[in-house]
Short mmCIF file of C-alpha atoms in Angstrom, two decimals:
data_model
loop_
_atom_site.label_atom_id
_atom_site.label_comp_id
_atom_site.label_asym_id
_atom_site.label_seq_id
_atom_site.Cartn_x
_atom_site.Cartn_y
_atom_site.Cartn_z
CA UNK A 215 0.00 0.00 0.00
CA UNK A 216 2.81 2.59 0.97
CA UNK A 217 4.42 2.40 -2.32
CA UNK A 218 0.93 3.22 -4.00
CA UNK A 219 1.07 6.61 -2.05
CA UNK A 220 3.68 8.34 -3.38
CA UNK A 221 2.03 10.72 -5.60
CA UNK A 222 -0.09 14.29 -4.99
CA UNK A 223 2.03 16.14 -2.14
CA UNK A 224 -0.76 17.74 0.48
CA UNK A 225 -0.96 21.42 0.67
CA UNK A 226 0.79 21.61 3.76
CA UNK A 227 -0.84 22.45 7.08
CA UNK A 228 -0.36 25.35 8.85
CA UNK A 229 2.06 25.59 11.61
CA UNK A 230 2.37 27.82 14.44
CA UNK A 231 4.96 30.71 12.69
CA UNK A 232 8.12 32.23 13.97
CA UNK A 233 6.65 34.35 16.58
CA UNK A 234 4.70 31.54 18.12
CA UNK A 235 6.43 30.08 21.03
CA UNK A 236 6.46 27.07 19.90
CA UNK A 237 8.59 27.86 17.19
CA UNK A 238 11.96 26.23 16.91
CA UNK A 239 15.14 26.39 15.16
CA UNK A 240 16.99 23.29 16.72
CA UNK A 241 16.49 19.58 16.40
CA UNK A 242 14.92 17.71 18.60
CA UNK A 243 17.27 16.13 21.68
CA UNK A 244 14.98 13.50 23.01
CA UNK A 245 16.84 10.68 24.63
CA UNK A 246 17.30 7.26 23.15
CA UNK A 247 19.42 4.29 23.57
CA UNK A 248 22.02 5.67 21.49
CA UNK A 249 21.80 9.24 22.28
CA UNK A 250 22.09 9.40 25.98
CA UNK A 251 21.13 12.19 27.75
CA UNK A 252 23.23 13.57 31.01
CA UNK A 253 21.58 14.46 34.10
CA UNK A 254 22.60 14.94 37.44
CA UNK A 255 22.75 11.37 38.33
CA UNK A 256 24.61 10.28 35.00
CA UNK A 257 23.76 9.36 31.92
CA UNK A 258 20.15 8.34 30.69
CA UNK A 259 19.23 5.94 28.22
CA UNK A 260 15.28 5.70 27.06
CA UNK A 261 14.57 2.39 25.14
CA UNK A 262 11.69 2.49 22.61
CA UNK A 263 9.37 -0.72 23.23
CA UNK A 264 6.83 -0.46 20.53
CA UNK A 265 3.22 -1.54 21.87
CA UNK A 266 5.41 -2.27 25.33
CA UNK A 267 5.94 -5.78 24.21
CA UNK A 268 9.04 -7.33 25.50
CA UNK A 269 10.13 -11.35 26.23
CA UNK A 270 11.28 -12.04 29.36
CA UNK A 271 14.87 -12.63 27.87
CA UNK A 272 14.83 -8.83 26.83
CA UNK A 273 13.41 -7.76 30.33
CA UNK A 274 15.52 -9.57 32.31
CA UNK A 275 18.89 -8.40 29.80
CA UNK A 276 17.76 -4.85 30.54
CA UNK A 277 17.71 -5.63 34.54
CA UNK A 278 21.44 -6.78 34.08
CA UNK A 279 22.58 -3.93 32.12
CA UNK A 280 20.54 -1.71 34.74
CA UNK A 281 22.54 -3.07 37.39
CA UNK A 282 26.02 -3.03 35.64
CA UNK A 283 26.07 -0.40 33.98
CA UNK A 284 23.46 2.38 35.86
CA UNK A 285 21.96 2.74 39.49
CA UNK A 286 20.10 -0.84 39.27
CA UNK A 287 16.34 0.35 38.51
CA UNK A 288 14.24 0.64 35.65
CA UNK A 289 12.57 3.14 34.83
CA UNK A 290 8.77 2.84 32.61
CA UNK A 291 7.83 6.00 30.92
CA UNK A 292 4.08 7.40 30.04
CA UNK A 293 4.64 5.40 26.62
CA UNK A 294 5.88 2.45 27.64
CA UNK A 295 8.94 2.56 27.55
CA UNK A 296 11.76 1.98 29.55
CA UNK A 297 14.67 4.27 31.21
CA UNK A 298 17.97 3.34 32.43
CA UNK A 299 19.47 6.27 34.83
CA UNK A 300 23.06 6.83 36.71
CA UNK A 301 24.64 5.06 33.46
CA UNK A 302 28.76 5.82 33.15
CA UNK A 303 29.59 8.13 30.39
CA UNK A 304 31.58 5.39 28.94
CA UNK A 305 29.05 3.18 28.71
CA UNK A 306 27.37 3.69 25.49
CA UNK A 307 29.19 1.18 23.01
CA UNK A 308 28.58 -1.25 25.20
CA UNK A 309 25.01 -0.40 25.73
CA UNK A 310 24.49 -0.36 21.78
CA UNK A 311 26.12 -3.48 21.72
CA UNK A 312 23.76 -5.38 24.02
CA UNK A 313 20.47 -3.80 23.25
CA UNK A 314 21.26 -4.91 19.47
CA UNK A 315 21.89 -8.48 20.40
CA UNK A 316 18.72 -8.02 22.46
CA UNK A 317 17.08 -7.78 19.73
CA UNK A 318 16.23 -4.16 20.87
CA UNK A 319 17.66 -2.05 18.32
CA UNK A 320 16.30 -3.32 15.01
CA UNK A 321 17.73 -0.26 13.10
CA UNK A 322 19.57 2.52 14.76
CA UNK A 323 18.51 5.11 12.34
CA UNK A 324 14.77 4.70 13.73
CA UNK A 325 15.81 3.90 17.39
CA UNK A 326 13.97 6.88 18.76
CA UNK A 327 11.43 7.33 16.75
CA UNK A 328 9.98 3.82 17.28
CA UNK A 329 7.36 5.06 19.50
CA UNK A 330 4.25 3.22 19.66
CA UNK A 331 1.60 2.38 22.22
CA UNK A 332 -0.95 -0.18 22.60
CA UNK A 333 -4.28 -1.89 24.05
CA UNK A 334 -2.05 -3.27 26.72
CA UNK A 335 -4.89 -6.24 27.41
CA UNK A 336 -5.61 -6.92 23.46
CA UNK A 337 -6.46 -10.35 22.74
CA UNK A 338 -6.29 -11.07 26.68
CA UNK A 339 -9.81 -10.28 28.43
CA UNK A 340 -12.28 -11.12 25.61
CA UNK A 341 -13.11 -7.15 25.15
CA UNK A 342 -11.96 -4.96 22.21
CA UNK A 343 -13.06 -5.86 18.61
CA UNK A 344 -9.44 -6.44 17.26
CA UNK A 345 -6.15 -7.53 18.47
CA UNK A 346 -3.95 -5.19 17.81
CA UNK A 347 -0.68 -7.05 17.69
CA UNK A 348 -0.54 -7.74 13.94
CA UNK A 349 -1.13 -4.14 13.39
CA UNK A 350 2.08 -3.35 15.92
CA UNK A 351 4.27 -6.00 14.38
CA UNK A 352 3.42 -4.60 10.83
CA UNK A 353 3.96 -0.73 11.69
CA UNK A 354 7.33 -1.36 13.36
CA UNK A 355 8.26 -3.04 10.04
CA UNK A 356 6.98 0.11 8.20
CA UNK A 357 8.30 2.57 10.09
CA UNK A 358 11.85 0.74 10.48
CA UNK A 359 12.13 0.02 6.59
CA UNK A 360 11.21 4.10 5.52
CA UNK A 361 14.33 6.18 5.39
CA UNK A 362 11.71 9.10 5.28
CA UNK A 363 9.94 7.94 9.29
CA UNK A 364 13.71 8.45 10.53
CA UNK A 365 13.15 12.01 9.92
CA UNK A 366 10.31 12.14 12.39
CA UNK A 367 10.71 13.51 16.21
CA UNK A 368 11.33 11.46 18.91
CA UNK A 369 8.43 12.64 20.38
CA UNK A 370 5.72 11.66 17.54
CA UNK A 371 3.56 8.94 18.57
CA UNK A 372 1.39 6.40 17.39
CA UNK A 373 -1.36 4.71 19.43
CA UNK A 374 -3.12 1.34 18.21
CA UNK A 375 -6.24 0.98 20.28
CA UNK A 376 -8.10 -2.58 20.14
CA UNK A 377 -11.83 -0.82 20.39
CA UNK A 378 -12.20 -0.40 23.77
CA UNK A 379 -10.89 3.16 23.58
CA UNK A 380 -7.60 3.06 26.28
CA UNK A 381 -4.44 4.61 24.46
CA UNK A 382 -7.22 5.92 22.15
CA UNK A 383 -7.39 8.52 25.16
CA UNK A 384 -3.96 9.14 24.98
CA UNK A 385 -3.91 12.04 22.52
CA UNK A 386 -1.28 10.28 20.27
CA UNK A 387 -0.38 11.99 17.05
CA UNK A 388 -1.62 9.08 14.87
CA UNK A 389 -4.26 6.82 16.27
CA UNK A 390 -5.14 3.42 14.69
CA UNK A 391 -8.99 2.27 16.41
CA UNK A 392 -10.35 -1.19 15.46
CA UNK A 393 -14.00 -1.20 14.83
CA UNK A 394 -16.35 -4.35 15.46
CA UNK A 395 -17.24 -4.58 11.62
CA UNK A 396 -13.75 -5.16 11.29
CA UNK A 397 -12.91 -1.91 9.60
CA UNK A 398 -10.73 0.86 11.55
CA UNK A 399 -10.70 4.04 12.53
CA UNK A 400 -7.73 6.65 11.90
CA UNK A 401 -7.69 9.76 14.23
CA UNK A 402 -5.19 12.77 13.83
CA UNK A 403 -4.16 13.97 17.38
CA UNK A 404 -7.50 15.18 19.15
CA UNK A 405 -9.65 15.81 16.86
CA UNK A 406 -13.42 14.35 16.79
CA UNK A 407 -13.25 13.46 12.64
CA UNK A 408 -12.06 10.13 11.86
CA UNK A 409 -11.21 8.69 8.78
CA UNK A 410 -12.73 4.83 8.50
CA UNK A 411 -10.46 2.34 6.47
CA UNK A 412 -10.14 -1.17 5.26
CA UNK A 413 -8.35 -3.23 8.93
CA UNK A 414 -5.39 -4.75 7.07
CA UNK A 415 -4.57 -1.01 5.46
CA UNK A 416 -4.34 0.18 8.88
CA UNK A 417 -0.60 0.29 9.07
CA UNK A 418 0.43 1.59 6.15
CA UNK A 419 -2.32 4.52 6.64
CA UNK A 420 -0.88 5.26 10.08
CA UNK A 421 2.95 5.43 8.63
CA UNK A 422 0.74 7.62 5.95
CA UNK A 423 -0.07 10.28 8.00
CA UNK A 424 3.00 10.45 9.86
CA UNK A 425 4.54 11.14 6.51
CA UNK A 426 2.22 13.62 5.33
CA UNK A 427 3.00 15.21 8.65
CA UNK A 428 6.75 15.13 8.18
CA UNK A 429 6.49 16.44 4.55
CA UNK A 430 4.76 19.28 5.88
CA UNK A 431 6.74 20.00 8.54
CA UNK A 432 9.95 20.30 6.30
CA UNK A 433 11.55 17.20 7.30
CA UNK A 434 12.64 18.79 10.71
CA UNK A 435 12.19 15.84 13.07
CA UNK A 436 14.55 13.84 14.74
CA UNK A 437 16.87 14.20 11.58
CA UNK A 438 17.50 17.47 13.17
CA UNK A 439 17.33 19.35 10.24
CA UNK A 440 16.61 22.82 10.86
CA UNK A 441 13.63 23.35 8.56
CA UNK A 442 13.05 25.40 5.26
CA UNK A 443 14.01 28.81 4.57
CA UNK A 444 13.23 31.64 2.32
CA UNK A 445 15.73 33.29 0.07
CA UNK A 446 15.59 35.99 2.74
CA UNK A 447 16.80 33.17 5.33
CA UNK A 448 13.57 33.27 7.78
CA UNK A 449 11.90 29.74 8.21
CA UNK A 450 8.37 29.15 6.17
CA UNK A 451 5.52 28.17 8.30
CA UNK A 452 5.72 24.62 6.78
CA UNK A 453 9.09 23.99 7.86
CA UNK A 454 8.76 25.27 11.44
CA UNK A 455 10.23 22.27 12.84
CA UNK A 456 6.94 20.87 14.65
CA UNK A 457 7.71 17.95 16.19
CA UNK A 458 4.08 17.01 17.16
CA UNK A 459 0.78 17.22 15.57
CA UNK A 460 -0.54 19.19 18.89
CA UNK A 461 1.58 22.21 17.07
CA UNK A 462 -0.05 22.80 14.13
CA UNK A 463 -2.02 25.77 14.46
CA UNK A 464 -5.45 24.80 13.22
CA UNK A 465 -4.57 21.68 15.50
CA UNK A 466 -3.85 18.95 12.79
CA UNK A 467 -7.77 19.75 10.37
CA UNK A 468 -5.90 20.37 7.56
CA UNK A 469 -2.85 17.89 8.00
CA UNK A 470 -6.19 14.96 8.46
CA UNK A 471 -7.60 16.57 5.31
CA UNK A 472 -4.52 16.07 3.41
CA UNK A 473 -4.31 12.79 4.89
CA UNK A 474 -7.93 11.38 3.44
CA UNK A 475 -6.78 12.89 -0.03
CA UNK A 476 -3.87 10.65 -0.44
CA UNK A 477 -5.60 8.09 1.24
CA UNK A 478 -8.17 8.55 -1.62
CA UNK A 479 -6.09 8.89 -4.45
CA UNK A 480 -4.22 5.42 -3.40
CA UNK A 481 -7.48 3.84 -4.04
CA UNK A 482 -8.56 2.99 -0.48
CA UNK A 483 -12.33 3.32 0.38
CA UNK A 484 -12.49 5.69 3.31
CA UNK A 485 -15.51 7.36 4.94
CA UNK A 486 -15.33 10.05 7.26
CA UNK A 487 -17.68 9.96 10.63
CA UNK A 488 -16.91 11.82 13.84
CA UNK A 489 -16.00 9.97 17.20
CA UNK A 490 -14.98 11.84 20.40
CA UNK A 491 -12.31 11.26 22.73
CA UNK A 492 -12.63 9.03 24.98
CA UNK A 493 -11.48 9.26 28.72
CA UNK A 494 -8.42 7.86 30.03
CA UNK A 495 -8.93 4.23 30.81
CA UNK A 496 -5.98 1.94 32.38
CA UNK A 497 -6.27 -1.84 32.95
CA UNK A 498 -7.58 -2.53 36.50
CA UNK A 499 -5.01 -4.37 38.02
CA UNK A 500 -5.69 -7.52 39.62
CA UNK A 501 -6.41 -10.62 37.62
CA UNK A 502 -7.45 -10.26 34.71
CA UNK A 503 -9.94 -13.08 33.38
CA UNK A 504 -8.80 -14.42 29.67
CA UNK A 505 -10.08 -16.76 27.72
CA UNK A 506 -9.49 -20.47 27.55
CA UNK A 507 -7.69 -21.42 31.14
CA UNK A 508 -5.10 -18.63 31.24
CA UNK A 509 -5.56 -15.60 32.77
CA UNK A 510 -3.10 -11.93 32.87
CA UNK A 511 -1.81 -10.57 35.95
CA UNK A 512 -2.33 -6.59 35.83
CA UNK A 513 0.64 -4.73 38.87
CA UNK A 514 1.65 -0.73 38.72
CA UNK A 515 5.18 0.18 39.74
CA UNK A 516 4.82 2.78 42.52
CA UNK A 517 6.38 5.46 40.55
CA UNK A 518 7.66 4.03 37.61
CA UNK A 519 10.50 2.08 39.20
CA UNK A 520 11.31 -1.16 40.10
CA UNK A 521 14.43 -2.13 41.31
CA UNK A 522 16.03 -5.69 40.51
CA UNK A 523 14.19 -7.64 43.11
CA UNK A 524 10.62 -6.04 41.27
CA UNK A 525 11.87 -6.76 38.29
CA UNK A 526 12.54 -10.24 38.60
CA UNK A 527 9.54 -11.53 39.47
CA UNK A 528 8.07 -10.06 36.97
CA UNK A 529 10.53 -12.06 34.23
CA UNK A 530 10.68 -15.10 36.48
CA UNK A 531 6.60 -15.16 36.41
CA UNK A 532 6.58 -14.67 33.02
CA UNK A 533 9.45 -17.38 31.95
CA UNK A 534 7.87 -20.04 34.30
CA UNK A 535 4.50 -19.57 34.35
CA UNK A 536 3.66 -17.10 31.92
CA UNK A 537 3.62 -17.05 27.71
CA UNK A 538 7.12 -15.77 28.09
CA UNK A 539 6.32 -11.88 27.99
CA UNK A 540 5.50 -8.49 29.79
CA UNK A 541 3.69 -6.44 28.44
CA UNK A 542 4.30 -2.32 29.56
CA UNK A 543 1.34 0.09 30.29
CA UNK A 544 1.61 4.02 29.15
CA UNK A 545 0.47 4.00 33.16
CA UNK A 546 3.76 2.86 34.39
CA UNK A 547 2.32 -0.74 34.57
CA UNK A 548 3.00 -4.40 33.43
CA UNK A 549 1.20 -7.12 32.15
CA UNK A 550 1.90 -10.75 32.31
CA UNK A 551 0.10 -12.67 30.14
CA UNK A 552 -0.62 -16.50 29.97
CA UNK A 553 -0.70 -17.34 33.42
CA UNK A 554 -2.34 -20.40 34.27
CA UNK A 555 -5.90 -19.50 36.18
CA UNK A 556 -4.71 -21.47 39.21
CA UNK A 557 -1.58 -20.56 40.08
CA UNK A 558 -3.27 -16.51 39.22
CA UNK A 559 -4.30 -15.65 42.60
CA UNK A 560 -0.65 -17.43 44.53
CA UNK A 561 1.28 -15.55 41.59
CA UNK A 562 -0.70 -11.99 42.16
CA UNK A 563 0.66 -12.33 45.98
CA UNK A 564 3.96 -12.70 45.05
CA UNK A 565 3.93 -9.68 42.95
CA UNK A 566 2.44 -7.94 45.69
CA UNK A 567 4.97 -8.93 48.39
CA UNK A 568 7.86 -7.60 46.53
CA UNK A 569 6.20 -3.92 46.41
CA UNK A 570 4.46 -4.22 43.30
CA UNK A 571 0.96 -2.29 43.40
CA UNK A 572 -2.00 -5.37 42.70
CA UNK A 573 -5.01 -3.78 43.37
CA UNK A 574 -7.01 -0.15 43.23
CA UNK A 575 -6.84 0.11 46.74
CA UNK A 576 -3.18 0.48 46.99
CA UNK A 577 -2.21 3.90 48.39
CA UNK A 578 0.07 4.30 45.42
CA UNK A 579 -2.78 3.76 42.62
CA UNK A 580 -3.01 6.76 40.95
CA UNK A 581 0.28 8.64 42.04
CA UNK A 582 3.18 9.79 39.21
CA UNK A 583 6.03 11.75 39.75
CA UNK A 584 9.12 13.06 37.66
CA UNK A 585 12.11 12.08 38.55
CA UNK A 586 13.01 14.98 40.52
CA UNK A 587 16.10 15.92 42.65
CA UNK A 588 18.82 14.49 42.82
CA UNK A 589 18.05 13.13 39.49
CA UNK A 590 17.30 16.43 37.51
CA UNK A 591 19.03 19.57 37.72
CA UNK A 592 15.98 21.74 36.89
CA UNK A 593 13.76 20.56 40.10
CA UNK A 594 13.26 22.33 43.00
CA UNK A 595 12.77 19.43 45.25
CA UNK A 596 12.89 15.70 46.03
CA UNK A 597 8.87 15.30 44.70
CA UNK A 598 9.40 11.38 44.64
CA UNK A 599 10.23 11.48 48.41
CA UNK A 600 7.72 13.75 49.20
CA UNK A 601 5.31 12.13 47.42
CA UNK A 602 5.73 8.72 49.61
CA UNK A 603 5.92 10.90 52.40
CA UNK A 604 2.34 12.02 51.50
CA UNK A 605 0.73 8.66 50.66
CA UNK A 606 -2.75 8.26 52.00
CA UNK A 607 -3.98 5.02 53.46
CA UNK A 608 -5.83 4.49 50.80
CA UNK A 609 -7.54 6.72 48.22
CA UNK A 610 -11.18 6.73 47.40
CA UNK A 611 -12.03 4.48 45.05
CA UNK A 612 -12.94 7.70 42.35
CA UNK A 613 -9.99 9.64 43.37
CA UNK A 614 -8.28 11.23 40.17
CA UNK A 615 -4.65 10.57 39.61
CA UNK A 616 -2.13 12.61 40.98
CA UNK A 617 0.89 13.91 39.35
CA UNK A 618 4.23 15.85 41.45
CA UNK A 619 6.47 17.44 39.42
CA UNK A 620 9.56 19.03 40.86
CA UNK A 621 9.59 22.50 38.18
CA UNK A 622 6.94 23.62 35.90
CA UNK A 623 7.80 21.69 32.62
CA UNK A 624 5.20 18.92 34.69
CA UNK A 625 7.36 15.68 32.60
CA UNK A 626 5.43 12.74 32.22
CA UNK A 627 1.87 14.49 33.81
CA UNK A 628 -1.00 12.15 33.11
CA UNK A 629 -3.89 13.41 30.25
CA UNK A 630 -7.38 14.01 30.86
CA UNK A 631 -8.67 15.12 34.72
CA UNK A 632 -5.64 15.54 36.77
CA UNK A 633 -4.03 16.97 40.32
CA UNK A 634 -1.00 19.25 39.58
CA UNK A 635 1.31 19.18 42.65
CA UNK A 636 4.22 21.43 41.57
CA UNK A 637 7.38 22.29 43.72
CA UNK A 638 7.83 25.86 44.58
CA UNK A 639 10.92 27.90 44.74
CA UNK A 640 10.23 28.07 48.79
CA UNK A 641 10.09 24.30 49.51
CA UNK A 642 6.21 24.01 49.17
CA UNK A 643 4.03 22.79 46.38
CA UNK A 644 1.22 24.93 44.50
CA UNK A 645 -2.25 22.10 44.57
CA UNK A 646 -4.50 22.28 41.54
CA UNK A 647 -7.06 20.21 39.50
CA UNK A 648 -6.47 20.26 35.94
CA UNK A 649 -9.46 19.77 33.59
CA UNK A 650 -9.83 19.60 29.97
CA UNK A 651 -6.60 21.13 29.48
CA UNK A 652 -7.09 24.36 32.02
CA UNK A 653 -6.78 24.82 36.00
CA UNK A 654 -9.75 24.98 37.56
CA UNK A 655 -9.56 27.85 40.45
CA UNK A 656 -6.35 29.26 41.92
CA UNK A 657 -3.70 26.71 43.02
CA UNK A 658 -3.23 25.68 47.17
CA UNK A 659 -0.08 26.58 48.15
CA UNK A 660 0.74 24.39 50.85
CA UNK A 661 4.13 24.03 52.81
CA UNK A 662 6.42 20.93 52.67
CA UNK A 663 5.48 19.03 55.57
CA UNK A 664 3.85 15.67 54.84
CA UNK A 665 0.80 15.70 57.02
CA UNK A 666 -0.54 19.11 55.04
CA UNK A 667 0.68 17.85 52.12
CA UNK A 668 -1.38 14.54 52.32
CA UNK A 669 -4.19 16.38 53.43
CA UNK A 670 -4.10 19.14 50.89
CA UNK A 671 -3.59 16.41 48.13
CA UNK A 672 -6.22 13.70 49.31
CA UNK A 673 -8.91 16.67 49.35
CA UNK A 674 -7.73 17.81 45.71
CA UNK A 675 -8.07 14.19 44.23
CA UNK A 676 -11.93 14.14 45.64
CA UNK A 677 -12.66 17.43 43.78
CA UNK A 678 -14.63 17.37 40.33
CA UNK A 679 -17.39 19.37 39.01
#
């Protein structure tokens, strides 16, 4: 299908222009596993896990390198992938070296701009009309095999949602959503129009749009190329270097209208229909019933992290009594799947006594953090300290997430209905609900002592309209 696309170049979609602050004249610098980036507790390394799929071979390599060669945790990201911090500054051939015998680096021109996420339970409860793993195994191979997709940013990112409308929520620059006729739906960023397409197209429509996005942005992804220019030397509007299609200043209309014209002119049938957002929906975590006589064991990782001892029971469970794989949530969560129903519940407890969160009533459901100090140069305090420090009992069983974020660039906030707990140049934190993109009401400011901060923060995640 991709090679029948190659004719009638969009009209290019406006981007925000030069005085916009979005503007940019650099590349883009997002971390990979070959571009390291150095903070203030060494070197970091993000590895791109497309639909969060690894085997336990991979998982448990990336626990060894962890310890070796960095501070001995991983790290899972709000895409589902996976960070290795306090790495030497020596370390990267070596890193390379093992991640592509890991089968983890496929093609290091695309390492960083493999990012796709994923129905984490597809093909594993029953629900959703599709599973999405041929569509992830195909679009890896599309994207890694286009010279053009290694021009995109590191930050671009495509979402495959089985139906049931989880990482559909995710506001991903190129959505995939199956449909129960067996057709699928393509979404551009947020927007409510959707383009409906043949299922097995899917793919190459999604690696489509992304390049009708790149085309219009001048190329100026993670190639780092600096965008077009006039004769006079100022950048044009479609080379701006947007990295996202959140950026474009009509908010991606025109890029999806440029889209469904090539689409079109390929041959593909595609009808247009409008479908809103859905709300953010992670996996419970618990057991989850499959079909047949296995079920999937859904944990969180308070904060992202798990140190060896978490991790290993996660690959153990999945090498001896699993279907050999984990699967990693955009909520800082893994999935085992293939675990046989009655060793579930014994397995589950095990998980649980090692720290892992198993259940909704787990004071730590719900609570993100950045990595703050002494991690991160830029943040103003220790927020994943202070967050333990402020852990309720429990929290209600509709409490919204909470997110603490040590300055105000808020990295790796949740989408949707949020608490904003951001560190303050005076050792407090400034309390806030965010909804539907805006702060509702003046933020708390509350001091840094734990009791007020629990307080101030359990009474914030009971607030909505």
């Amino acid at each position: 299908m991709v090679g029948m696309l190659a004719a009638m170049p969009p009209p290019a979609p406006r981007f925000a222009q030069p005085g916009d602050a979005r503007f940019r004249a650099r590349g883009d610098a997002c971390p990979g596993a070959l571009r390291l980036h150095r903070a203030d507790d060494g070197a970091l390394a993000r590895v791109r896990v497309p639909g969060g799929v690894l085997s336990w071979e991979q998982a448990d390599g990336l626990r060894e390198l962890a310890g070796r060669l960095g501070d001995g945790e991983l790290y899972l990201t709000s895409r589902g992938n996976v960070q290795l911090r306090g790495l030497g500054a020596e370390c990267g051939s070596e890193l390379a070296s093992r991640m592509y015998e890991m089968g983890l680096l496929p093609s290091e021109r695309h390492e960083r701009v493999r990012n796709v996420v994923a129905s984490p339970l597809s093909g594993l409860d029953g629900f959703g009309a599709r599973d999405v793993r041929p569509w992830l195994t195909a679009l890896d191979a599309l994207v890694c095999g286009s010279g053009e997709a290694a021009g995109l940013s590191g930050r671009f990112l495509f979402a495959l949602d089985d139906g049931r409308g989880d990482v559909d929520a995710l506001g991903a620059d190129v959505t995939l959503r199956a449909r129960g006729d067996g057709d699928a739906e393509l979404r551009i960023g947020t927007l409510e129009s959707v383009a409906r397409i043949p299922a097995d197209e899917a793919p190459g429509a999604a690696l489509l749009a992304a390049m009708v996005f790149l085309e219009a942005a001048g190329g100026s992804g993670g190639g780092g190329a600096s965008g077009a220019r006039s004769a006079s030397g100022a950048r044009s509007a479609s080379g701006s270097g947007a990295w996202r299609v959140a950026e474009l200043a009509d908010g991606g209309a025109s890029l999806f209208d440029a889209v469904v014209r090539r689409l079109r002119a390929a041959g593909l049938p595609v009808a247009l229909g409008t479908v809103p957002v859905p709300g953010a929906a992670p996996p419970a975590l618990g057991v989850v019933t499959g079909p047949g006589d296995t079920d999937a064991l859904s944990v969180g990782l308070p904060l992202g992290r798990a140190d060896a001892a978490r991790w290993r029971a996660l690959t153990d469970l999945a090498r001896d009594h699993g279907a050999g794989e984990l699967r990693l949530t955009p909520w800082r969560g893994v999935v085992v799947p293939g675990v046989r129903r009655d060793r579930a519940a014994g397995a589950l407890d095990t998980l649980e006594a090692v720290g892992l969160v198993t259940g909704d009533r787990s004071p730590w459901t719900g609570v993100g953090a950045c990595v703050g100090r002494p991690g991160c140069a830029k943040s103003l305090a220790d927020v994943q300290g202070d967050a333990a420090a402020a852990l309720p009992v429990a929290p209600r069983a509709d409490a919204l997430p909470v997110h603490w974020s040590g300055c105000e660039r808020r990295c790796g906030h949740p989408r949707g209905e949020w608490v904003d707990v951001v560190a303050g140049p005076d050792g407090g934190y400034r309390i806030s609900v965010v909804r539907d993109g805006g702060r509702t009401g003046e933020p708390e400011h509350v001091t840094g002592d734990p009791a007020a901060l629990a307080t101030a923060v359990a009474t914030a995640r009971t607030t909505r309209n």
